[in-house]
Short mmCIF file of C-alpha atoms and ligand atoms in Angstrom, two decimals:
data_model
loop_
_atom_site.label_atom_id
_atom_site.label_comp_id
_atom_site.label_asym_id
_atom_site.label_seq_id
_atom_site.Cartn_x
_atom_site.Cartn_y
_atom_site.Cartn_z
CA MET A 205 -58.74 61.98 -212.18
CA SER A 206 -56.92 58.58 -212.27
CA ALA A 207 -56.42 58.76 -208.57
CA LEU A 208 -60.06 59.58 -207.94
CA LEU A 209 -61.25 56.10 -209.02
CA PRO A 210 -59.38 54.00 -206.52
CA LEU A 211 -60.17 56.52 -203.97
CA SER A 212 -63.87 56.44 -204.57
CA TYR A 213 -63.72 52.63 -204.51
CA ILE A 214 -61.93 52.46 -201.26
CA VAL A 215 -64.42 54.81 -199.54
CA ALA A 216 -67.41 53.15 -201.07
CA ALA A 217 -66.06 49.64 -199.85
CA ALA A 218 -65.63 51.21 -196.34
CA LEU A 219 -69.18 52.63 -196.50
CA PHE A 220 -70.58 49.22 -197.41
CA ILE A 221 -68.88 47.64 -194.38
CA LEU A 222 -70.13 50.39 -191.97
CA SER A 223 -73.63 50.11 -193.52
CA LEU A 224 -73.61 46.21 -192.78
CA LYS A 225 -72.50 46.92 -189.22
CA TRP A 226 -75.22 49.65 -188.60
CA LEU A 227 -77.94 47.55 -190.22
CA ASN A 228 -77.33 45.14 -187.30
CA THR A 229 -79.69 46.84 -184.86
CA PRO A 230 -82.95 48.87 -185.20
CA ALA A 231 -81.26 51.84 -183.27
CA THR A 232 -78.72 52.47 -186.08
CA ALA A 233 -80.60 50.80 -189.11
CA ARG A 234 -81.58 54.01 -190.82
CA ARG A 235 -77.95 55.19 -190.61
CA GLY A 236 -76.92 52.01 -192.11
CA VAL A 237 -79.32 52.42 -195.06
CA ARG A 238 -78.15 56.01 -195.83
CA VAL A 239 -74.38 55.11 -195.57
CA GLY A 240 -75.09 52.08 -197.97
CA GLU A 241 -76.90 54.45 -200.41
CA LEU A 242 -73.95 56.82 -200.28
CA GLY A 243 -71.46 54.12 -200.92
CA MET A 244 -73.45 52.83 -203.84
CA LEU A 245 -73.60 56.39 -205.34
CA LEU A 246 -69.84 56.77 -204.95
CA ALA A 247 -69.31 53.31 -206.64
CA VAL A 248 -71.63 54.25 -209.53
CA VAL A 249 -70.04 57.78 -210.12
CA GLY A 250 -66.52 56.39 -209.78
CA THR A 251 -67.24 53.70 -212.30
CA LEU A 252 -68.72 56.11 -214.82
CA LEU A 253 -65.51 58.06 -214.74
CA ARG A 254 -63.55 55.01 -215.90
CA GLN A 255 -61.64 55.90 -219.11
CA GLU A 256 -63.19 52.62 -220.73
CA VAL A 257 -66.52 54.38 -220.58
CA VAL A 258 -66.62 56.26 -223.69
CA ASP A 259 -70.23 57.01 -224.34
CA TYR A 260 -72.92 58.02 -221.76
CA GLN A 261 -75.96 57.94 -224.12
CA TRP A 262 -77.28 54.40 -223.33
CA ILE A 263 -76.14 54.74 -219.63
CA ILE A 264 -78.47 57.81 -219.19
CA VAL A 265 -81.30 55.95 -220.85
CA ALA A 266 -80.81 52.98 -218.46
CA LEU A 267 -80.55 55.33 -215.56
CA PHE A 268 -83.92 56.98 -216.41
CA VAL A 269 -85.62 53.54 -217.11
CA GLY A 270 -84.25 52.08 -213.82
CA SER A 271 -85.19 55.14 -211.76
CA ALA A 272 -88.75 55.26 -213.30
CA ILE A 273 -89.30 51.56 -212.21
CA GLY A 274 -87.23 51.75 -208.79
CA VAL A 275 -88.53 55.08 -207.31
CA PRO A 276 -92.30 54.14 -207.36
CA LEU A 277 -91.35 50.49 -206.30
CA ALA A 278 -89.56 51.99 -203.20
CA TYR A 279 -92.50 54.19 -202.18
CA LEU A 280 -95.56 52.18 -203.25
CA MET A 281 -94.50 48.73 -202.16
CA PRO A 282 -96.25 47.76 -198.87
CA MET A 283 -93.93 46.45 -195.98
CA THR A 284 -95.50 42.84 -196.36
CA ALA A 285 -94.26 42.64 -199.93
CA VAL A 286 -90.66 43.61 -199.14
CA PRO A 287 -89.32 39.91 -199.26
CA GLN A 288 -90.69 39.57 -202.89
CA ARG A 289 -89.47 42.98 -203.85
CA THR A 290 -85.96 42.00 -202.42
CA ALA A 291 -86.24 38.81 -204.39
CA ILE A 292 -86.90 40.63 -207.55
CA SER A 293 -84.10 43.13 -207.05
CA HIS A 294 -81.78 40.18 -206.44
CA ALA A 295 -83.10 38.36 -209.62
CA CYS A 296 -82.30 41.54 -211.62
CA GLY A 297 -78.82 41.82 -210.24
CA ALA A 298 -78.34 38.11 -211.03
CA LEU A 299 -79.68 38.47 -214.49
CA ALA A 300 -77.34 41.57 -215.13
CA ALA A 301 -74.52 39.52 -213.90
CA ALA A 302 -75.36 36.63 -216.25
CA LEU A 303 -75.80 38.98 -219.21
CA VAL A 304 -72.46 40.79 -218.64
CA GLY A 305 -70.75 37.42 -218.37
CA THR A 306 -72.31 36.23 -221.62
CA ALA A 307 -71.37 39.55 -223.40
CA GLU A 308 -67.86 39.31 -222.02
CA TYR A 309 -67.38 35.70 -223.46
CA TYR A 310 -68.38 36.84 -226.89
CA ARG A 311 -66.13 40.12 -226.62
CA GLU A 312 -62.90 38.44 -225.39
CA THR A 313 -63.31 34.63 -224.98
CA PRO A 314 -61.14 34.50 -221.88
CA HIS A 315 -59.00 31.58 -220.86
CA GLY A 316 -57.78 29.94 -217.75
CA PHE A 317 -58.86 31.51 -214.41
CA ALA A 318 -60.97 34.29 -216.18
CA MET A 319 -62.93 31.57 -218.07
CA VAL A 320 -63.73 29.76 -214.74
CA ALA A 321 -64.91 32.96 -213.06
CA LEU A 322 -66.95 33.81 -216.09
CA ALA A 323 -68.72 30.45 -216.10
CA LEU A 324 -69.35 30.73 -212.39
CA GLU A 325 -70.68 34.16 -212.91
CA VAL A 326 -73.03 32.99 -215.55
CA LEU A 327 -74.17 29.85 -213.79
CA LEU A 328 -74.85 31.63 -210.39
CA GLY A 329 -76.25 34.58 -212.02
CA SER A 330 -78.73 32.70 -214.10
CA LEU A 331 -79.69 30.18 -211.35
CA ILE A 332 -82.63 32.37 -210.51
CA PHE A 333 -83.51 33.65 -214.11
CA ILE A 334 -82.75 31.59 -217.46
CA LEU A 335 -84.02 28.29 -218.76
CA LEU A 336 -81.69 25.46 -217.80
CA SER A 337 -80.57 27.06 -214.48
CA LEU A 338 -84.16 28.08 -213.82
CA THR A 339 -85.11 24.28 -214.09
CA PHE A 340 -82.30 23.44 -211.69
CA GLY A 341 -83.41 26.37 -209.37
CA VAL A 342 -87.04 24.85 -209.40
CA LEU A 343 -85.68 21.32 -208.55
CA LEU A 344 -83.60 22.82 -205.79
CA ILE A 345 -86.65 24.62 -204.33
CA VAL A 346 -89.48 21.87 -204.79
CA PRO A 347 -88.49 19.67 -201.77
CA ILE A 348 -88.32 22.66 -199.40
CA GLY A 349 -91.31 23.35 -197.33
CA GLY A 350 -93.03 26.55 -196.14
CA ALA A 351 -91.39 27.11 -192.79
CA ASP A 352 -87.94 26.79 -194.36
CA MET A 353 -88.44 29.05 -197.27
CA PRO A 354 -86.84 32.25 -195.54
CA THR A 355 -83.56 30.28 -195.20
CA VAL A 356 -83.60 29.37 -198.78
CA ILE A 357 -84.44 32.96 -199.97
CA SER A 358 -81.52 34.31 -197.98
CA LEU A 359 -79.37 31.43 -199.51
CA LEU A 360 -80.33 32.39 -203.12
CA ASN A 361 -79.75 35.95 -202.39
CA SER A 362 -76.15 35.17 -201.33
CA TYR A 363 -75.72 33.26 -204.68
CA ALA A 364 -76.40 36.61 -206.35
CA GLY A 365 -73.49 38.18 -204.27
CA MET A 366 -71.12 35.34 -205.27
CA SER A 367 -72.01 35.87 -208.92
CA ALA A 368 -71.11 39.61 -208.50
CA VAL A 369 -67.73 38.50 -207.05
CA ALA A 370 -67.05 36.32 -210.25
CA MET A 371 -68.16 39.34 -212.31
CA GLY A 372 -65.61 41.49 -210.42
CA PHE A 373 -62.94 38.85 -211.53
CA VAL A 374 -64.13 38.92 -215.05
CA LEU A 375 -64.17 42.68 -215.35
CA ASN A 376 -61.12 43.19 -213.03
CA ASN A 377 -63.36 45.41 -210.90
CA LYS A 378 -62.09 45.36 -207.36
CA LEU A 379 -65.15 47.11 -205.89
CA LEU A 380 -67.52 44.67 -207.33
CA MET A 381 -65.47 41.79 -205.72
CA VAL A 382 -65.79 43.49 -202.34
CA ALA A 383 -69.48 44.34 -202.62
CA GLY A 384 -70.25 40.98 -203.99
CA ALA A 385 -68.34 39.21 -201.16
CA LEU A 386 -70.03 41.38 -198.52
CA ASP A 387 -73.40 40.56 -200.23
CA GLY A 388 -72.60 36.74 -200.67
CA SER A 389 -71.13 36.24 -197.21
CA SER A 390 -73.83 38.22 -195.27
CA GLY A 391 -76.64 36.38 -197.10
CA PHE A 392 -74.77 33.05 -196.23
CA ILE A 393 -74.26 34.08 -192.57
CA LEU A 394 -77.96 35.02 -192.34
CA SER A 395 -78.90 31.64 -193.71
CA ILE A 396 -76.87 30.00 -191.00
CA ILE A 397 -78.34 32.26 -188.39
CA MET A 398 -81.74 31.34 -189.53
CA CYS A 399 -81.14 27.59 -189.57
CA LYS A 400 -79.85 27.91 -185.91
CA ALA A 401 -83.05 29.80 -185.12
CA MET A 402 -85.09 27.04 -186.58
CA ASN A 403 -82.78 24.24 -185.01
CA ARG A 404 -82.18 22.85 -188.32
CA SER A 405 -78.97 21.81 -190.32
CA PHE A 406 -78.56 23.04 -193.82
CA THR A 407 -78.93 19.63 -195.30
CA ASN A 408 -82.05 19.05 -193.39
CA VAL A 409 -83.56 22.41 -194.68
CA LEU A 410 -82.45 21.76 -198.36
CA PHE A 411 -83.51 18.12 -198.63
CA GLY A 412 -85.91 17.57 -195.70
CA ALA A 413 -89.01 17.43 -197.90
CA PHE A 414 -90.83 19.59 -195.48
CA GLY A 415 -94.07 21.43 -196.01
CA GLN A 416 -96.46 18.48 -196.55
CA VAL A 417 -99.80 19.10 -194.83
CA GLN A 418 -100.59 16.40 -192.51
CA ALA A 419 -103.89 15.02 -193.37
CA GLY A 420 -104.36 13.32 -190.13
CA ALA A 421 -103.75 16.58 -188.10
CA ALA A 422 -106.14 18.43 -190.25
CA ALA A 423 -108.96 15.84 -189.63
CA ALA A 424 -108.26 15.86 -185.89
CA ALA A 425 -108.70 19.57 -185.90
CA GLU A 426 -112.13 19.55 -187.13
CA GLN A 427 -113.48 17.82 -184.03
CA ARG A 428 -111.92 20.20 -181.67
CA THR A 429 -113.61 23.38 -180.50
CA ALA A 430 -111.94 26.87 -179.70
CA ARG A 431 -113.20 29.38 -177.19
CA SER A 432 -113.66 32.97 -178.21
CA ALA A 433 -114.01 36.23 -176.38
CA THR A 434 -115.05 39.84 -177.02
CA ALA A 435 -112.77 43.02 -176.83
CA GLU A 436 -114.29 44.00 -173.63
CA GLU A 437 -113.54 40.63 -171.96
CA ALA A 438 -109.99 40.73 -173.40
CA ALA A 439 -109.31 44.24 -172.25
CA SER A 440 -110.47 43.45 -168.61
CA ILE A 441 -108.03 40.45 -168.40
CA LEU A 442 -105.23 42.58 -169.68
CA ASP A 443 -106.07 45.34 -167.38
CA ALA A 444 -105.82 43.01 -164.47
CA ALA A 445 -102.63 41.45 -165.48
CA ARG A 446 -99.13 42.36 -163.98
CA LEU A 447 -96.94 40.87 -166.88
CA VAL A 448 -98.28 40.83 -170.48
CA PHE A 449 -96.16 39.49 -173.42
CA ILE A 450 -97.24 40.48 -176.82
CA VAL A 451 -96.33 38.22 -179.61
CA PRO A 452 -96.55 39.88 -183.03
CA GLY A 453 -96.63 38.15 -186.32
CA TYR A 454 -97.34 38.34 -189.92
CA GLY A 455 -100.99 39.30 -189.35
CA MET A 456 -99.86 42.42 -187.44
CA ALA A 457 -97.93 43.50 -190.50
CA VAL A 458 -100.87 42.83 -192.90
CA ALA A 459 -103.14 44.79 -190.67
CA GLN A 460 -100.54 47.39 -190.19
CA ALA A 461 -101.58 47.38 -186.50
CA GLN A 462 -98.15 48.41 -185.06
CA HIS A 463 -99.27 51.96 -184.11
CA LYS A 464 -102.39 50.69 -182.50
CA VAL A 465 -100.33 48.24 -180.66
CA LYS A 466 -98.13 51.02 -179.39
CA GLU A 467 -101.38 52.72 -178.15
CA LEU A 468 -102.30 49.51 -176.38
CA TYR A 469 -98.68 49.40 -174.76
CA ASP A 470 -99.15 52.88 -173.73
CA ALA A 471 -102.51 52.37 -172.16
CA LEU A 472 -101.46 49.26 -170.33
CA THR A 473 -98.16 50.73 -169.16
CA ARG A 474 -100.10 53.74 -167.61
CA ARG A 475 -102.13 51.26 -165.75
CA GLY A 476 -99.09 49.64 -164.17
CA VAL A 477 -98.95 46.63 -166.40
CA ASP A 478 -95.54 45.33 -167.40
CA VAL A 479 -95.70 44.94 -171.20
CA ARG A 480 -92.92 43.16 -173.17
CA PHE A 481 -92.73 41.91 -176.71
CA ALA A 482 -91.45 38.51 -177.51
CA ILE A 483 -89.84 38.58 -180.93
CA HIS A 484 -89.41 35.30 -183.08
CA PRO A 485 -86.52 35.40 -185.49
CA VAL A 486 -88.87 34.35 -188.43
CA ALA A 487 -91.96 35.98 -187.39
CA GLY A 488 -93.58 37.83 -190.37
CA ARG A 489 -92.02 37.33 -193.94
CA MET A 490 -88.52 38.73 -193.66
CA PRO A 491 -85.67 38.54 -191.06
CA GLY A 492 -86.30 41.41 -188.55
CA HIS A 493 -89.80 42.04 -189.88
CA MET A 494 -91.32 42.64 -186.46
CA ASN A 495 -88.42 44.66 -185.15
CA VAL A 496 -88.83 47.06 -188.02
CA LEU A 497 -92.52 47.30 -187.48
CA LEU A 498 -92.27 47.94 -183.75
CA ALA A 499 -89.31 50.37 -184.17
CA GLU A 500 -91.50 52.30 -186.76
CA ALA A 501 -94.10 52.59 -184.04
CA ASP A 502 -91.61 53.85 -181.45
CA ILE A 503 -91.84 50.98 -179.00
CA PRO A 504 -88.74 50.99 -176.79
CA TYR A 505 -86.10 48.55 -177.94
CA ASP A 506 -85.52 47.38 -174.48
CA LYS A 507 -89.01 45.95 -174.40
CA LEU A 508 -88.27 43.83 -177.42
CA ILE A 509 -87.26 40.39 -175.97
CA GLU A 510 -85.47 37.68 -178.06
CA MET A 511 -87.11 34.35 -178.16
CA GLU A 512 -84.82 32.51 -175.79
CA ASP A 513 -85.14 35.11 -173.01
CA ALA A 514 -88.88 35.49 -173.61
CA ASN A 515 -89.31 31.78 -173.25
CA SER A 516 -87.65 31.74 -169.85
CA GLU A 517 -89.96 34.58 -168.67
CA LEU A 518 -93.31 33.37 -170.24
CA PRO A 519 -94.12 30.90 -167.29
CA GLN A 520 -94.40 34.03 -165.09
CA ALA A 521 -96.55 36.05 -167.60
CA ASP A 522 -100.26 36.52 -166.77
CA VAL A 523 -101.10 36.94 -170.38
CA ALA A 524 -99.55 36.06 -173.70
CA LEU A 525 -101.38 38.28 -176.36
CA VAL A 526 -100.74 36.89 -179.85
CA ILE A 527 -101.27 39.41 -182.50
CA GLY A 528 -101.41 37.90 -185.94
CA ALA A 529 -98.77 35.14 -185.24
CA ASN A 530 -99.60 31.54 -185.91
CA ASP A 531 -96.64 29.10 -186.91
CA VAL A 532 -94.17 30.65 -184.41
CA THR A 533 -96.56 29.90 -181.51
CA ASN A 534 -97.52 26.30 -182.47
CA PRO A 535 -96.64 23.80 -179.70
CA ALA A 536 -96.72 20.98 -182.34
CA ALA A 537 -93.17 22.18 -183.15
CA ARG A 538 -91.96 20.77 -179.89
CA HIS A 539 -93.41 17.43 -179.87
CA ASP A 540 -95.19 16.31 -183.06
CA ARG A 541 -92.65 14.46 -185.08
CA GLY A 542 -95.24 14.29 -188.00
CA SER A 543 -95.40 18.03 -188.15
CA PRO A 544 -93.85 19.94 -190.97
CA ILE A 545 -92.54 22.48 -188.38
CA TYR A 546 -91.18 19.97 -185.91
CA GLY A 547 -87.84 21.12 -184.56
CA MET A 548 -88.45 24.85 -185.12
CA PRO A 549 -87.99 26.61 -181.87
CA ILE A 550 -91.17 28.62 -181.03
CA ILE A 551 -92.36 31.25 -178.60
CA ASP A 552 -93.80 29.22 -175.74
CA VAL A 553 -97.04 31.10 -175.28
CA ASP A 554 -98.79 28.13 -173.98
CA LYS A 555 -96.83 28.43 -170.91
CA ALA A 556 -98.29 31.69 -169.82
CA HIS A 557 -101.30 31.65 -167.60
CA THR A 558 -103.73 33.04 -170.30
CA VAL A 559 -103.35 33.11 -173.93
CA MET A 560 -105.21 35.42 -176.23
CA VAL A 561 -104.85 35.16 -179.99
CA ILE A 562 -106.06 37.95 -182.38
CA LYS A 563 -106.70 36.71 -185.91
CA ARG A 564 -109.62 36.75 -188.37
CA SER A 565 -110.33 32.99 -188.55
CA MET A 566 -109.13 29.58 -187.74
CA SER A 567 -107.15 29.64 -191.04
CA PRO A 568 -103.60 28.33 -190.93
CA GLY A 569 -100.42 30.54 -191.25
CA PHE A 570 -97.55 30.17 -193.72
CA ALA A 571 -96.72 26.46 -193.17
CA GLY A 572 -100.52 25.52 -193.81
CA ILE A 573 -101.08 23.69 -190.66
CA ASP A 574 -103.55 23.79 -187.83
CA ASN A 575 -102.42 25.14 -184.48
CA GLU A 576 -103.12 23.14 -181.39
CA LEU A 577 -102.76 26.30 -179.23
CA TYR A 578 -106.29 27.46 -180.27
CA TYR A 579 -107.94 24.37 -178.69
CA MET A 580 -106.13 24.61 -175.37
CA ASP A 581 -107.99 25.41 -172.14
CA GLN A 582 -106.17 28.57 -171.35
CA THR A 583 -106.53 30.01 -174.94
CA MET A 584 -109.02 32.57 -175.99
CA MET A 585 -109.59 33.49 -179.63
CA LEU A 586 -110.22 37.21 -180.41
CA PHE A 587 -111.58 37.03 -183.84
CA GLY A 588 -111.16 40.09 -186.02
CA ASP A 589 -108.61 42.24 -187.96
CA ALA A 590 -105.63 42.90 -185.74
CA LYS A 591 -105.83 46.80 -186.04
CA ALA A 592 -109.61 47.01 -185.55
CA PHE A 593 -109.60 44.55 -182.57
CA VAL A 594 -106.57 46.19 -180.76
CA ALA A 595 -108.27 49.52 -181.21
CA ALA A 596 -111.56 48.10 -179.65
CA MET A 597 -109.62 46.80 -176.71
CA ILE A 598 -107.99 50.19 -176.17
CA LYS A 599 -111.47 51.78 -175.79
CA GLU A 600 -112.29 49.35 -172.96
CA ILE A 601 -109.24 50.11 -170.89
CA PRO A 602 -110.40 52.70 -168.40
CA ALA A 603 -107.42 55.24 -168.27
CA ALA A 604 -107.03 55.00 -171.99
CA ALA A 605 -110.74 55.63 -172.61
CA ALA A 606 -110.69 58.77 -170.38
CA ALA A 607 -107.43 60.24 -171.94
P1 NAP B 803 -98.05 32.91 -189.93
O1 NAP B 803 -97.79 31.65 -189.37
O2 NAP B 803 -97.99 33.07 -191.53
O3 NAP B 803 -99.54 33.27 -189.43
C1 NAP B 803 -100.00 34.51 -189.61
C2 NAP B 803 -101.51 34.64 -189.20
O4 NAP B 803 -101.89 35.98 -189.39
C3 NAP B 803 -102.34 33.92 -190.15
O5 NAP B 803 -102.82 32.64 -189.38
C4 NAP B 803 -103.74 34.80 -190.31
O6 NAP B 803 -104.86 34.23 -189.87
C5 NAP B 803 -103.29 36.05 -189.55
N1 NAP B 803 -103.62 37.29 -190.18
C6 NAP B 803 -103.51 37.46 -191.49
N2 NAP B 803 -104.04 38.84 -191.73
C7 NAP B 803 -104.52 39.26 -190.59
C8 NAP B 803 -105.24 40.44 -190.10
N3 NAP B 803 -105.47 41.43 -190.94
N4 NAP B 803 -105.52 40.57 -188.82
C9 NAP B 803 -105.27 39.55 -187.78
N5 NAP B 803 -104.66 38.53 -188.27
C10 NAP B 803 -104.27 38.33 -189.53
O7 NAP B 803 -97.06 34.04 -189.40
P2 NAP B 803 -96.08 33.99 -188.25
O8 NAP B 803 -96.50 33.27 -187.13
O9 NAP B 803 -95.57 35.36 -188.14
O10 NAP B 803 -94.94 32.90 -188.86
C11 NAP B 803 -94.13 33.38 -189.99
C12 NAP B 803 -94.13 32.12 -191.01
O11 NAP B 803 -93.72 32.73 -192.22
C13 NAP B 803 -93.21 31.02 -190.54
O12 NAP B 803 -93.67 29.77 -191.00
C14 NAP B 803 -91.95 31.45 -191.21
O13 NAP B 803 -91.07 30.33 -191.46
C15 NAP B 803 -92.51 31.89 -192.55
N6 NAP B 803 -91.57 32.78 -193.32
C16 NAP B 803 -90.84 33.58 -192.64
C17 NAP B 803 -89.87 34.60 -193.15
C18 NAP B 803 -89.14 35.48 -192.46
O14 NAP B 803 -87.95 35.84 -192.95
N7 NAP B 803 -89.61 36.07 -191.16
C19 NAP B 803 -89.91 34.47 -194.62
C20 NAP B 803 -90.82 33.64 -195.30
C21 NAP B 803 -91.56 32.81 -194.62
P3 NAP B 803 -106.30 34.66 -190.30
O15 NAP B 803 -106.19 34.47 -191.83
O16 NAP B 803 -107.31 33.69 -189.65
O17 NAP B 803 -106.58 36.05 -190.03
#
């Protein structure tokens, strides 16, 4: 039995590493999740077999309570709420780390390195959950604006991982150190990648006082007019195009329009139109949000074009069809120094010959600012729910209507 514990920990650590590797691309992401779950199961079973665990009574109660909350959460939570759900999970993990640290202090009152690790564990763990650290957490977040929030969320998640590392030192649990280090460093790397995607430095994101709505811009917007079109008109323009770029955003996720978008892709492809998808790294509300939704709808991966490549192809596109995206297409990010999203790379949909935007109203997106794209000469607004509007367009495309 004593050999089983290190063995289960080594296998679990290897599975966590493989899981992270496979989570890297949509093609292997499902395998990554399964392998991660298996690793966690091994880690839990291995830990329960430790000789220090003398009584299972409370552990079984906790297992049932946790499962009663976790299983419905996993199945009932809509995709658009995954970031909040992830944040809650991390907050619970951080709270657990802080509580274990506090209990360990009263149980053993450690000294030297163990005391430093314990203090770090409690500090990082409680950064998201108790009163003094909570105040610190709020002060840390207040100057950060809307468009930068994804970076901060992943940074906070990485703190939870680092807290787990410290807990591993306190409890002398090597697997906790490994898992925490993987969690902490991957969250940190993700934050750096997102900063790069937004063309921002860490200090600029954390202390830039972004997110203030520009009163002048809002007033200017009121005097401008936007042109709208019907589903029939939009469908005939798409049908006549050679190259169409679809740019999905948060609204596609809200409307759950990804399967209708696949039908539109099929209908246009059958008509000989070259249809590609331009993917912005922070479109939606979590990293990879659009990739996940489009993969779920079975859209071929090779049609998903990353922002940089899409931007070099967009000037040749006949149509850029924006479906529920807003901030990630706002040209103000390129030139308006007063805009809260200035400096964030965007998908250059305004370079396409015609731009069509599906959304329900002229309301702003996450960053709370107006989008000058909507008032440009080449832009047509297609007002409506993304799923219903795409369905209406599909009906107007000849071959699709006949099929
Ligand atoms: P966005 O700027 O938030 O805009 C989404 C648009 O979707 C809204 O303007 C809304 O307009 C429209 N919409 C909502 N429901 C719809 C429906 N049922 N049908 C059609 N349209 C609908 O989204 P985005 O362009 O994807 O940009 C993402 C933003 O979120 C960025 O600012 C990013 O920094 C931030 N963010 C990203 C993450 C991440 O990790 N990806 C995390 C947190 C925050 P109407 O109300 O007029 O319909």
